[in-house]
Short mmCIF file of C-alpha atoms in Angstrom, two decimals:
data_model
loop_
_atom_site.label_atom_id
_atom_site.label_comp_id
_atom_site.label_asym_id
_atom_site.label_seq_id
_atom_site.Cartn_x
_atom_site.Cartn_y
_atom_site.Cartn_z
CA MET A 1 11.15 -10.10 33.72
CA ASP A 2 12.89 -13.05 32.03
CA ASN A 3 15.45 -10.70 30.43
CA LEU A 4 16.86 -9.17 33.62
CA ASP A 5 20.17 -11.01 33.37
CA TYR A 6 20.58 -9.87 29.76
CA LEU A 7 19.83 -6.25 30.65
CA MET A 8 22.27 -6.36 33.57
CA GLN A 9 25.25 -7.57 31.53
CA ARG A 10 27.07 -4.24 31.60
CA VAL A 11 26.40 -3.57 35.29
CA LYS A 12 29.72 -4.16 37.07
CA PRO A 13 29.94 -3.90 40.87
CA VAL A 14 32.66 -1.44 41.93
CA GLN A 15 34.68 -2.09 45.06
CA THR A 16 34.99 0.82 47.47
CA GLY A 17 36.51 1.37 50.86
CA SER A 18 33.89 3.98 51.73
CA SER A 19 31.48 3.28 54.58
CA VAL A 20 28.84 5.61 53.11
CA LEU A 21 27.14 6.04 49.75
CA THR A 22 29.55 7.42 47.17
CA SER A 23 29.44 7.78 43.39
CA THR A 24 30.84 9.80 40.51
CA SER A 25 27.83 12.14 40.75
CA LYS A 26 28.04 15.00 43.23
CA TYR A 27 24.25 15.20 43.09
CA LEU A 28 23.76 11.58 44.10
CA ASN A 29 26.34 12.05 46.85
CA HIS A 30 24.34 14.90 48.42
CA ALA A 31 22.01 13.38 51.02
CA GLY A 32 19.76 16.43 51.15
CA LEU A 33 19.26 16.47 47.40
CA ARG A 34 18.53 12.74 47.35
CA ASP A 35 15.84 13.29 49.96
CA TRP A 36 14.41 16.29 48.09
CA ILE A 37 14.15 14.36 44.83
CA ALA A 38 12.58 11.32 46.50
CA THR A 39 10.04 13.53 48.27
CA HIS A 40 9.08 15.98 45.56
CA PHE A 41 9.22 13.69 42.55
CA LEU A 42 7.24 10.87 44.17
CA ARG A 43 4.76 12.55 46.51
CA ARG A 44 1.12 13.32 45.91
CA ASN A 45 -0.07 16.89 46.26
CA GLY A 46 -2.30 18.11 49.03
CA PRO A 47 -3.52 21.10 51.05
CA ASP A 48 -0.86 20.58 53.73
CA ARG A 49 1.99 21.54 51.39
CA GLY A 50 1.70 24.11 48.62
CA ASN A 51 3.58 23.25 45.45
CA GLU A 52 5.10 26.73 45.29
CA GLY A 53 7.18 25.91 48.36
CA ASP A 54 8.84 22.80 46.90
CA THR A 55 12.07 24.42 45.74
CA ALA A 56 12.55 26.33 48.99
CA ASP A 57 12.20 23.04 50.86
CA GLY A 58 15.78 21.91 50.24
CA LEU A 59 16.48 22.26 46.52
CA ILE A 60 17.80 25.82 46.56
CA SER A 61 20.11 25.18 49.52
CA ALA A 62 21.38 21.87 48.11
CA LEU A 63 22.25 23.38 44.74
CA ALA A 64 23.94 26.33 46.45
CA GLN A 65 26.19 23.88 48.29
CA LEU A 66 27.02 22.06 45.05
CA THR A 67 27.70 25.15 42.94
CA ASP A 68 31.25 26.13 42.00
CA THR A 69 30.82 29.88 41.55
CA ASP A 70 34.41 30.41 40.40
CA GLU A 71 33.93 27.92 37.60
CA ILE A 72 30.67 29.57 36.55
CA GLU A 73 32.33 32.99 36.50
CA ARG A 74 35.03 31.50 34.26
CA LEU A 75 32.39 30.10 31.89
CA ILE A 76 30.65 33.48 31.84
CA ALA A 77 33.92 35.20 30.94
CA ASN A 78 34.46 32.73 28.08
CA GLU A 79 30.91 33.21 26.83
CA ARG A 80 31.32 36.97 26.97
CA GLU A 81 34.26 36.73 24.55
CA ARG A 82 32.47 34.56 21.97
CA ASN A 83 28.87 35.79 22.21
CA PRO A 84 28.36 39.53 21.48
CA VAL A 85 24.67 39.52 22.49
CA PHE A 86 25.52 37.95 25.82
CA ARG A 87 28.48 40.35 26.27
CA ALA A 88 26.25 43.39 25.79
CA TRP A 89 23.73 42.02 28.30
CA ILE A 90 26.37 41.25 30.92
CA ASP A 91 28.17 44.58 30.45
CA GLU A 92 24.99 46.60 30.83
CA ALA A 93 23.80 44.50 33.80
CA TYR A 94 20.41 46.23 33.73
CA ILE A 95 18.20 45.82 36.80
CA GLY A 96 14.64 47.12 36.70
CA PRO A 97 13.62 49.56 39.48
CA HIS A 98 10.54 47.53 40.33
CA SER A 99 8.02 48.44 43.01
CA VAL A 100 4.23 48.45 43.31
CA GLU A 101 4.28 52.17 42.46
CA TYR A 102 6.46 51.52 39.41
CA PHE A 103 3.74 49.38 37.83
CA ALA A 104 0.80 51.57 38.86
CA GLU A 105 1.03 53.80 35.76
CA TYR A 106 0.29 51.02 33.27
CA ARG A 107 -3.16 50.48 31.78
CA PRO A 108 -5.21 47.33 32.50
CA GLY A 109 -4.52 44.61 29.97
CA THR A 110 -0.89 45.59 29.44
CA ILE A 111 2.00 43.59 30.87
CA GLY A 112 2.59 46.27 33.49
CA GLY A 113 -1.12 46.64 34.27
CA ILE A 114 -1.70 42.90 34.64
CA TYR A 115 1.29 42.61 36.92
CA HIS A 116 0.16 45.59 39.00
CA ASP A 117 -3.21 43.89 39.48
CA CYS A 118 -1.42 40.74 40.66
CA LEU A 119 0.56 42.80 43.18
CA VAL A 120 -2.45 44.69 44.50
CA ASN A 121 -5.25 42.13 44.31
CA ARG A 122 -3.65 38.67 44.24
CA GLY A 123 -1.08 38.91 46.99
CA PHE A 124 2.01 38.81 44.76
CA GLN A 125 5.28 40.35 45.92
CA VAL A 126 7.62 42.22 43.60
CA ASN A 127 10.38 39.86 42.48
CA LEU A 128 13.74 41.35 43.54
CA GLY A 129 12.62 44.93 43.32
CA ARG A 130 13.79 48.30 44.55
CA GLY A 131 15.82 48.11 47.77
CA THR A 132 16.98 44.55 47.18
CA LEU A 133 20.69 43.86 47.61
CA GLN A 134 22.31 44.52 44.25
CA PRO A 135 24.45 41.91 42.45
CA ARG A 136 28.24 42.31 42.60
CA THR A 137 29.45 39.82 39.97
CA PRO A 138 28.22 38.68 36.52
CA TYR A 139 26.91 35.41 37.97
CA GLU A 140 25.05 37.25 40.72
CA PHE A 141 23.57 39.56 38.07
CA ILE A 142 22.34 36.61 35.98
CA ARG A 143 20.69 34.96 38.96
CA PHE A 144 19.17 38.26 40.07
CA ARG A 145 17.81 39.20 36.68
CA MET A 146 16.43 35.73 35.93
CA GLY A 147 14.52 35.94 39.19
CA GLN A 148 13.33 39.49 38.56
CA ILE A 149 11.70 38.69 35.20
CA HIS A 150 10.05 35.38 36.15
CA ASP A 151 6.49 36.70 36.44
CA PHE A 152 6.79 38.54 33.12
CA GLU A 153 7.81 35.24 31.51
CA HIS A 154 4.51 33.79 32.69
CA LEU A 155 2.66 36.52 30.84
CA VAL A 156 4.57 36.42 27.55
CA THR A 157 4.81 32.62 27.31
CA GLY A 158 1.14 32.07 28.17
CA GLY A 159 1.52 30.16 31.42
CA GLY A 160 -1.19 31.08 33.88
CA PHE A 161 -0.44 32.00 37.47
CA ASN A 162 -1.28 28.57 38.83
CA THR A 163 0.59 25.33 39.51
CA LEU A 164 0.76 23.91 35.99
CA GLY A 165 1.18 27.38 34.56
CA GLU A 166 4.67 27.22 36.10
CA LEU A 167 5.64 24.52 33.61
CA LEU A 168 5.71 26.90 30.63
CA PRO A 169 8.31 29.37 31.94
CA TYR A 170 10.32 26.47 33.39
CA PHE A 171 10.64 24.64 30.08
CA VAL A 172 10.86 27.80 27.99
CA ARG A 173 13.87 28.84 30.03
CA LEU A 174 15.46 25.39 29.90
CA ALA A 175 15.27 25.30 26.10
CA ASN A 176 15.96 29.00 25.57
CA VAL A 177 19.13 29.17 27.66
CA HIS A 178 20.53 26.04 26.01
CA ARG A 179 19.59 27.42 22.60
CA HIS A 180 21.49 30.69 23.07
CA LEU A 181 24.46 29.86 25.32
CA SER A 182 27.33 27.38 25.23
CA PRO A 183 26.42 23.96 26.64
CA ALA A 184 28.63 24.11 29.75
CA LEU A 185 27.35 27.52 30.86
CA ALA A 186 23.76 26.70 29.93
CA GLY A 187 23.99 23.55 32.01
CA GLU A 188 25.25 25.43 35.05
CA LEU A 189 22.51 28.05 34.76
CA THR A 190 19.64 25.59 34.38
CA LYS A 191 20.19 22.90 37.02
CA PHE A 192 17.46 24.47 39.16
CA TYR A 193 15.03 24.32 36.23
CA VAL A 194 15.92 20.72 35.38
CA LEU A 195 15.10 19.50 38.87
CA GLY A 196 12.34 21.98 39.62
CA GLY A 197 10.68 21.63 36.23
CA TYR A 198 10.60 17.85 35.94
CA ARG A 199 9.04 17.26 39.35
CA PHE A 200 5.55 18.13 38.06
CA PRO A 201 5.54 15.82 35.00
CA VAL A 202 6.78 12.93 37.17
CA ARG A 203 4.11 13.55 39.83
CA ALA A 204 1.42 13.89 37.19
CA GLY A 205 2.45 10.64 35.50
CA LEU A 206 2.45 8.76 38.82
CA HIS A 207 -0.65 10.20 40.48
CA TYR A 208 -2.78 12.23 38.05
CA PRO A 209 -2.97 10.32 34.74
CA GLU A 210 -6.17 12.14 33.75
CA ILE A 211 -4.15 15.31 33.12
CA TYR A 212 -0.88 13.75 31.95
CA LEU A 213 -1.44 14.57 28.28
CA THR A 214 -2.15 18.17 29.27
CA VAL A 215 1.13 18.28 31.19
CA LEU A 216 3.04 16.83 28.22
CA ASP A 217 1.42 19.40 25.92
CA ILE A 218 2.56 22.24 28.20
CA VAL A 219 6.10 20.86 28.29
CA GLN A 220 6.21 20.52 24.49
CA ARG A 221 4.90 24.06 24.05
CA GLY A 222 7.52 25.42 26.42
CA ILE A 223 10.35 23.64 24.66
CA ARG A 224 9.18 24.87 21.24
CA ILE A 225 8.86 28.47 22.43
CA GLY A 226 12.30 28.35 24.03
CA LEU A 227 14.04 26.84 21.02
CA GLU A 228 12.52 29.12 18.40
CA SER A 229 12.52 32.47 20.22
CA THR A 230 15.17 35.11 20.76
CA PRO A 231 16.99 34.96 24.15
CA ILE A 232 14.01 35.68 26.39
CA PHE A 233 16.11 35.62 29.55
CA MET A 234 18.07 38.62 28.24
CA ALA A 235 14.97 40.60 27.21
CA ARG A 236 14.40 44.14 28.49
CA PHE A 237 10.84 43.54 29.66
CA GLU A 238 10.65 47.06 31.03
CA ASP A 239 10.49 48.29 27.42
CA VAL A 240 7.26 46.38 26.73
CA LEU A 241 5.31 46.88 29.95
CA HIS A 242 2.95 49.23 28.09
CA LEU A 243 2.07 46.49 25.58
CA THR A 244 -0.44 43.65 25.80
CA PRO A 245 1.02 40.15 26.09
CA ILE A 246 0.34 39.50 22.40
CA GLU A 247 2.05 42.76 21.39
CA ALA A 248 4.96 42.10 23.74
CA ARG A 249 5.56 38.67 22.21
CA GLU A 250 5.89 40.23 18.79
CA ALA A 251 8.15 43.02 20.03
CA LEU A 252 10.48 40.64 21.89
CA GLY A 253 10.65 37.95 19.23
CA ILE A 254 8.83 35.29 21.26
CA ARG A 255 7.42 32.65 18.91
CA HIS A 256 4.48 30.22 19.20
CA ALA A 257 3.25 31.51 22.56
CA GLU A 258 -0.46 31.68 23.33
CA ASP A 259 -2.45 32.01 26.53
CA LEU A 260 -3.35 28.63 28.01
CA ASP A 261 -6.19 27.88 30.40
CA THR A 262 -4.58 25.61 32.97
CA ASP A 263 -6.96 26.30 35.87
CA GLU A 264 -8.93 23.04 35.75
CA ALA A 265 -5.86 20.86 35.20
CA SER A 266 -4.14 22.67 38.09
CA ARG A 267 -7.17 22.06 40.33
CA ILE A 268 -6.90 18.33 39.66
CA PHE A 269 -3.11 18.32 40.06
CA ASP A 270 -3.27 20.29 43.31
CA ASP A 271 -5.61 17.69 44.88
CA ARG A 272 -7.76 20.53 46.15
CA GLY A 273 -10.96 18.57 45.63
CA ASP A 274 -13.08 21.70 45.09
CA ALA A 275 -15.23 21.95 41.98
#
Protein backbone atom coordinates (compact mmCIF):
# COMPACT_ATOMS: atom_id res chain seq x y z
CA MET A 1 0.00 0.00 0.00
CA ASP A 2 2.98 2.34 0.51
CA ASN A 3 3.80 2.20 -3.22
CA LEU A 4 0.49 3.52 -4.56
CA ASP A 5 1.92 6.89 -5.59
CA TYR A 6 4.76 5.15 -7.44
CA LEU A 7 2.36 2.84 -9.28
CA MET A 8 0.11 5.76 -10.23
CA GLN A 9 2.86 7.84 -11.85
CA ARG A 10 1.66 7.24 -15.40
CA VAL A 11 -2.02 7.76 -14.61
CA LYS A 12 -2.93 11.15 -16.07
CA PRO A 13 -6.43 12.59 -15.58
CA VAL A 14 -8.03 13.52 -18.92
CA GLN A 15 -10.31 16.53 -19.16
CA THR A 16 -13.63 15.97 -20.89
CA GLY A 17 -16.70 18.01 -21.56
CA SER A 18 -18.93 14.94 -21.42
CA SER A 19 -21.53 14.68 -18.67
CA VAL A 20 -21.53 10.87 -18.82
CA LEU A 21 -18.91 8.13 -18.69
CA THR A 22 -16.83 8.09 -21.87
CA SER A 23 -13.59 6.37 -22.86
CA THR A 24 -11.64 5.12 -25.86
CA SER A 25 -13.23 1.67 -25.38
CA LYS A 26 -16.62 1.10 -26.99
CA TYR A 27 -17.10 -1.81 -24.58
CA LEU A 28 -16.58 0.33 -21.50
CA ASN A 29 -18.89 2.96 -22.98
CA HIS A 30 -21.76 0.44 -23.27
CA ALA A 31 -23.79 0.63 -20.06
CA GLY A 32 -25.48 -2.71 -20.63
CA LEU A 33 -22.18 -4.51 -21.14
CA ARG A 34 -20.70 -2.88 -18.04
CA ASP A 35 -23.65 -4.15 -16.03
CA TRP A 36 -23.39 -7.63 -17.56
CA ILE A 37 -19.69 -7.93 -16.74
CA ALA A 38 -20.16 -6.65 -13.18
CA THR A 39 -23.01 -9.11 -12.62
CA HIS A 40 -21.72 -12.25 -14.26
CA PHE A 41 -18.04 -11.94 -13.41
CA LEU A 42 -18.60 -11.11 -9.74
CA ARG A 43 -21.75 -12.99 -8.72
CA ARG A 44 -22.02 -16.29 -6.90
CA ASN A 45 -23.97 -19.09 -8.51
CA GLY A 46 -27.28 -20.37 -7.25
CA PRO A 47 -30.50 -22.23 -8.06
CA ASP A 48 -32.33 -19.01 -8.93
CA ARG A 49 -30.23 -18.39 -12.05
CA GLY A 50 -28.84 -21.14 -14.26
CA ASN A 51 -25.37 -20.48 -15.63
CA GLU A 52 -26.45 -21.48 -19.13
CA GLY A 53 -28.60 -18.34 -19.30
CA ASP A 54 -25.77 -15.89 -18.58
CA THR A 55 -24.95 -14.95 -22.16
CA ALA A 56 -28.60 -14.49 -23.11
CA ASP A 57 -28.97 -12.12 -20.17
CA GLY A 58 -27.47 -9.12 -21.95
CA LEU A 59 -24.16 -10.22 -23.48
CA ILE A 60 -25.49 -11.33 -26.86
CA SER A 61 -27.57 -8.18 -27.35
CA ALA A 62 -24.76 -5.87 -26.20
CA LEU A 63 -22.23 -7.40 -28.59
CA ALA A 64 -24.76 -7.25 -31.43
CA GLN A 65 -25.10 -3.51 -30.84
CA LEU A 66 -21.31 -3.07 -30.84
CA THR A 67 -20.60 -5.18 -33.92
CA ASP A 68 -19.67 -3.55 -37.23
CA THR A 69 -20.87 -6.22 -39.66
CA ASP A 70 -19.57 -4.38 -42.73
CA GLU A 71 -16.08 -4.32 -41.26
CA ILE A 72 -16.26 -8.03 -40.43
CA GLU A 73 -17.41 -8.85 -43.96
CA ARG A 74 -14.40 -6.88 -45.24
CA LEU A 75 -12.05 -8.85 -42.98
CA ILE A 76 -13.64 -12.10 -44.17
CA ALA A 77 -13.09 -11.09 -47.79
CA ASN A 78 -9.42 -10.35 -47.06
CA GLU A 79 -8.98 -13.65 -45.25
CA ARG A 80 -10.60 -15.49 -48.12
CA GLU A 81 -7.93 -14.15 -50.48
CA ARG A 82 -4.95 -15.14 -48.31
CA ASN A 83 -6.16 -18.36 -46.67
CA PRO A 84 -7.12 -21.18 -49.09
CA VAL A 85 -8.53 -23.45 -46.35
CA PHE A 86 -10.77 -20.67 -45.11
CA ARG A 87 -11.75 -19.77 -48.70
CA ALA A 88 -12.88 -23.33 -49.41
CA TRP A 89 -14.93 -23.40 -46.20
CA ILE A 90 -16.60 -20.06 -46.89
CA ASP A 91 -17.31 -20.88 -50.54
CA GLU A 92 -18.92 -24.21 -49.71
CA ALA A 93 -20.90 -22.72 -46.79
CA TYR A 94 -22.01 -26.19 -45.71
CA ILE A 95 -24.90 -26.39 -43.24
CA GLY A 96 -25.84 -29.74 -41.75
CA PRO A 97 -29.49 -30.86 -42.16
CA HIS A 98 -29.83 -31.57 -38.46
CA SER A 99 -32.97 -32.90 -36.79
CA VAL A 100 -33.76 -35.52 -34.16
CA GLU A 101 -34.53 -37.97 -36.98
CA TYR A 102 -31.22 -37.18 -38.67
CA PHE A 103 -29.28 -38.48 -35.67
CA ALA A 104 -31.52 -41.48 -34.97
CA GLU A 105 -29.61 -43.79 -37.36
CA TYR A 106 -26.32 -43.64 -35.45
CA ARG A 107 -25.23 -46.37 -33.05
CA PRO A 108 -24.86 -45.74 -29.29
CA GLY A 109 -21.36 -44.60 -28.41
CA THR A 110 -20.80 -42.76 -31.69
CA ILE A 111 -20.86 -38.98 -31.94
CA GLY A 112 -24.25 -39.13 -33.65
CA GLY A 113 -25.60 -41.72 -31.21
CA ILE A 114 -24.48 -39.82 -28.12
CA TYR A 115 -26.00 -36.64 -29.46
CA HIS A 116 -29.26 -38.41 -30.32
CA ASP A 117 -29.45 -39.66 -26.74
CA CYS A 118 -28.97 -36.09 -25.50
CA LEU A 119 -31.81 -34.91 -27.74
CA VAL A 120 -34.19 -37.68 -26.72
CA ASN A 121 -33.35 -38.28 -23.06
CA ARG A 122 -31.64 -35.14 -21.75
CA GLY A 123 -33.86 -32.40 -23.07
CA PHE A 124 -31.39 -30.95 -25.58
CA GLN A 125 -32.62 -29.06 -28.64
CA VAL A 126 -30.99 -29.34 -32.04
CA ASN A 127 -28.63 -26.39 -32.51
CA LEU A 128 -29.74 -24.45 -35.61
CA GLY A 129 -31.17 -27.43 -37.40
CA ARG A 130 -33.51 -28.09 -40.29
CA GLY A 131 -36.05 -25.31 -40.84
CA THR A 132 -33.90 -22.61 -39.27
CA LEU A 133 -33.49 -19.37 -41.22
CA GLN A 134 -30.51 -19.87 -43.51
CA PRO A 135 -27.52 -17.48 -43.54
CA ARG A 136 -27.30 -14.93 -46.37
CA THR A 137 -23.74 -13.61 -46.02
CA PRO A 138 -20.33 -15.12 -45.13
CA TYR A 139 -20.47 -13.61 -41.64
CA GLU A 140 -23.96 -14.98 -41.06
CA PHE A 141 -22.73 -18.39 -42.24
CA ILE A 142 -19.80 -18.35 -39.80
CA ARG A 143 -22.02 -17.45 -36.87
CA PHE A 144 -24.60 -20.05 -37.90
CA ARG A 145 -22.11 -22.86 -38.38
CA MET A 146 -20.20 -22.11 -35.17
CA GLY A 147 -23.48 -22.38 -33.30
CA GLN A 148 -24.54 -25.53 -35.12
CA ILE A 149 -21.41 -27.51 -34.18
CA HIS A 150 -21.12 -26.41 -30.54
CA ASP A 151 -22.42 -29.63 -28.97
CA PHE A 152 -20.14 -31.74 -31.18
CA GLU A 153 -17.20 -29.69 -29.92
CA HIS A 154 -18.10 -30.77 -26.40
CA LEU A 155 -17.82 -34.39 -27.46
CA VAL A 156 -14.56 -34.20 -29.40
CA THR A 157 -12.74 -31.90 -26.96
CA GLY A 158 -13.79 -33.89 -23.89
CA GLY A 159 -15.87 -31.28 -22.10
CA GLY A 160 -18.84 -32.84 -20.36
CA PHE A 161 -22.35 -31.49 -20.74
CA ASN A 162 -22.27 -29.58 -17.47
CA THR A 163 -21.29 -26.09 -16.33
CA LEU A 164 -17.51 -26.46 -16.22
CA GLY A 165 -17.60 -28.72 -19.25
CA GLU A 166 -18.44 -25.54 -21.17
CA LEU A 167 -14.95 -24.20 -20.49
CA LEU A 168 -13.25 -26.67 -22.84
CA PRO A 169 -15.09 -25.74 -26.06
CA TYR A 170 -14.92 -22.06 -25.09
CA PHE A 171 -11.13 -22.01 -24.74
CA VAL A 172 -10.53 -24.48 -27.55
CA ARG A 173 -12.39 -22.15 -29.89
CA LEU A 174 -10.63 -19.04 -28.59
CA ALA A 175 -7.20 -20.56 -29.22
CA ASN A 176 -8.15 -22.42 -32.40
CA VAL A 177 -9.67 -19.45 -34.22
CA HIS A 178 -6.70 -17.24 -33.34
CA ARG A 179 -4.33 -20.00 -34.41
CA HIS A 180 -5.84 -20.38 -37.89
CA LEU A 181 -7.12 -16.90 -38.84
CA SER A 182 -5.62 -13.42 -39.08
CA PRO A 183 -5.61 -11.55 -35.76
CA ALA A 184 -8.16 -8.88 -36.69
CA LEU A 185 -10.74 -11.37 -37.97
CA ALA A 186 -10.06 -13.83 -35.15
CA GLY A 187 -10.60 -11.04 -32.65
CA GLU A 188 -13.94 -10.08 -34.17
CA LEU A 189 -15.14 -13.69 -34.19
CA THR A 190 -14.17 -14.47 -30.60
CA LYS A 191 -15.36 -11.51 -28.52
CA PHE A 192 -18.31 -13.58 -27.30
CA TYR A 193 -15.95 -16.35 -26.17
CA VAL A 194 -13.57 -13.92 -24.45
CA LEU A 195 -16.32 -12.49 -22.27
CA GLY A 196 -18.40 -15.63 -21.96
CA GLY A 197 -15.43 -17.90 -21.33
CA TYR A 198 -13.62 -15.87 -18.70
CA ARG A 199 -16.66 -15.36 -16.47
CA PHE A 200 -16.33 -18.86 -14.99
CA PRO A 201 -12.62 -18.67 -14.03
CA VAL A 202 -13.21 -15.28 -12.39
CA ARG A 203 -16.23 -16.56 -10.42
CA ALA A 204 -14.36 -19.69 -9.40
CA GLY A 205 -11.36 -17.69 -8.20
CA LEU A 206 -13.57 -15.34 -6.17
CA HIS A 207 -16.09 -17.78 -4.69
CA TYR A 208 -15.02 -21.42 -5.20
CA PRO A 209 -11.28 -21.69 -4.44
CA GLU A 210 -11.58 -25.43 -3.76
CA ILE A 211 -12.04 -26.06 -7.49
CA TYR A 212 -9.91 -23.24 -8.88
CA LEU A 213 -7.01 -25.50 -9.87
CA THR A 214 -9.49 -27.74 -11.69
CA VAL A 215 -10.81 -24.72 -13.58
CA LEU A 216 -7.28 -23.62 -14.52
CA ASP A 217 -6.49 -27.15 -15.71
CA ILE A 218 -9.56 -27.13 -17.97
CA VAL A 219 -8.59 -23.74 -19.40
CA GLN A 220 -5.01 -24.90 -20.06
CA ARG A 221 -6.25 -28.07 -21.74
CA GLY A 222 -8.60 -26.09 -23.96
CA ILE A 223 -5.89 -23.68 -25.03
CA ARG A 224 -3.48 -26.52 -25.83
CA ILE A 225 -6.08 -28.40 -27.88
CA GLY A 226 -7.00 -25.26 -29.79
CA LEU A 227 -3.42 -24.25 -30.57
CA GLU A 228 -2.22 -27.67 -31.70
CA SER A 229 -5.24 -28.94 -33.65
CA THR A 230 -6.45 -28.37 -37.17
CA PRO A 231 -9.20 -25.69 -37.57
CA ILE A 232 -11.91 -27.41 -35.57
CA PHE A 233 -14.45 -24.67 -36.26
CA MET A 234 -14.24 -25.51 -39.98
CA ALA A 235 -14.56 -29.28 -39.48
CA ARG A 236 -17.25 -31.27 -41.29
CA PHE A 237 -18.54 -33.05 -38.19
CA GLU A 238 -21.25 -34.72 -40.23
CA ASP A 239 -18.53 -36.91 -41.76
CA VAL A 240 -17.56 -38.38 -38.37
CA LEU A 241 -20.94 -38.86 -36.69
CA HIS A 242 -20.55 -42.64 -37.14
CA LEU A 243 -17.28 -42.62 -35.17
CA THR A 244 -16.65 -42.68 -31.43
CA PRO A 245 -15.27 -39.48 -29.91
CA ILE A 246 -11.77 -40.99 -29.79
CA GLU A 247 -11.97 -42.03 -33.45
CA ALA A 248 -13.42 -38.67 -34.47
CA ARG A 249 -10.54 -36.81 -32.81
CA GLU A 250 -8.06 -38.77 -34.86
CA ALA A 251 -10.03 -38.31 -38.09
CA LEU A 252 -10.40 -34.54 -37.61
CA GLY A 253 -6.86 -33.85 -36.42
CA ILE A 254 -7.84 -32.85 -32.87
CA ARG A 255 -4.83 -33.20 -30.58
CA HIS A 256 -4.49 -33.79 -26.82
CA ALA A 257 -8.22 -34.17 -26.15
CA GLU A 258 -9.49 -36.64 -23.57
CA ASP A 259 -12.78 -37.06 -21.76
CA LEU A 260 -12.84 -35.18 -18.46
CA ASP A 261 -15.07 -35.89 -15.48
CA THR A 262 -16.23 -32.43 -14.43
CA ASP A 263 -19.44 -33.46 -12.67
CA GLU A 264 -18.26 -33.01 -9.07
CA ALA A 265 -16.45 -29.75 -9.76
CA SER A 266 -19.55 -28.47 -11.56
CA ARG A 267 -21.73 -29.45 -8.59
CA ILE A 268 -19.56 -27.33 -6.30
CA PHE A 269 -19.40 -24.46 -8.79
CA ASP A 270 -23.16 -24.49 -9.36
CA ASP A 271 -23.81 -24.06 -5.60
CA ARG A 272 -26.43 -26.80 -5.85
CA GLY A 273 -25.59 -28.14 -2.41
CA ASP A 274 -26.69 -31.70 -3.27
CA ALA A 275 -24.28 -34.56 -2.66
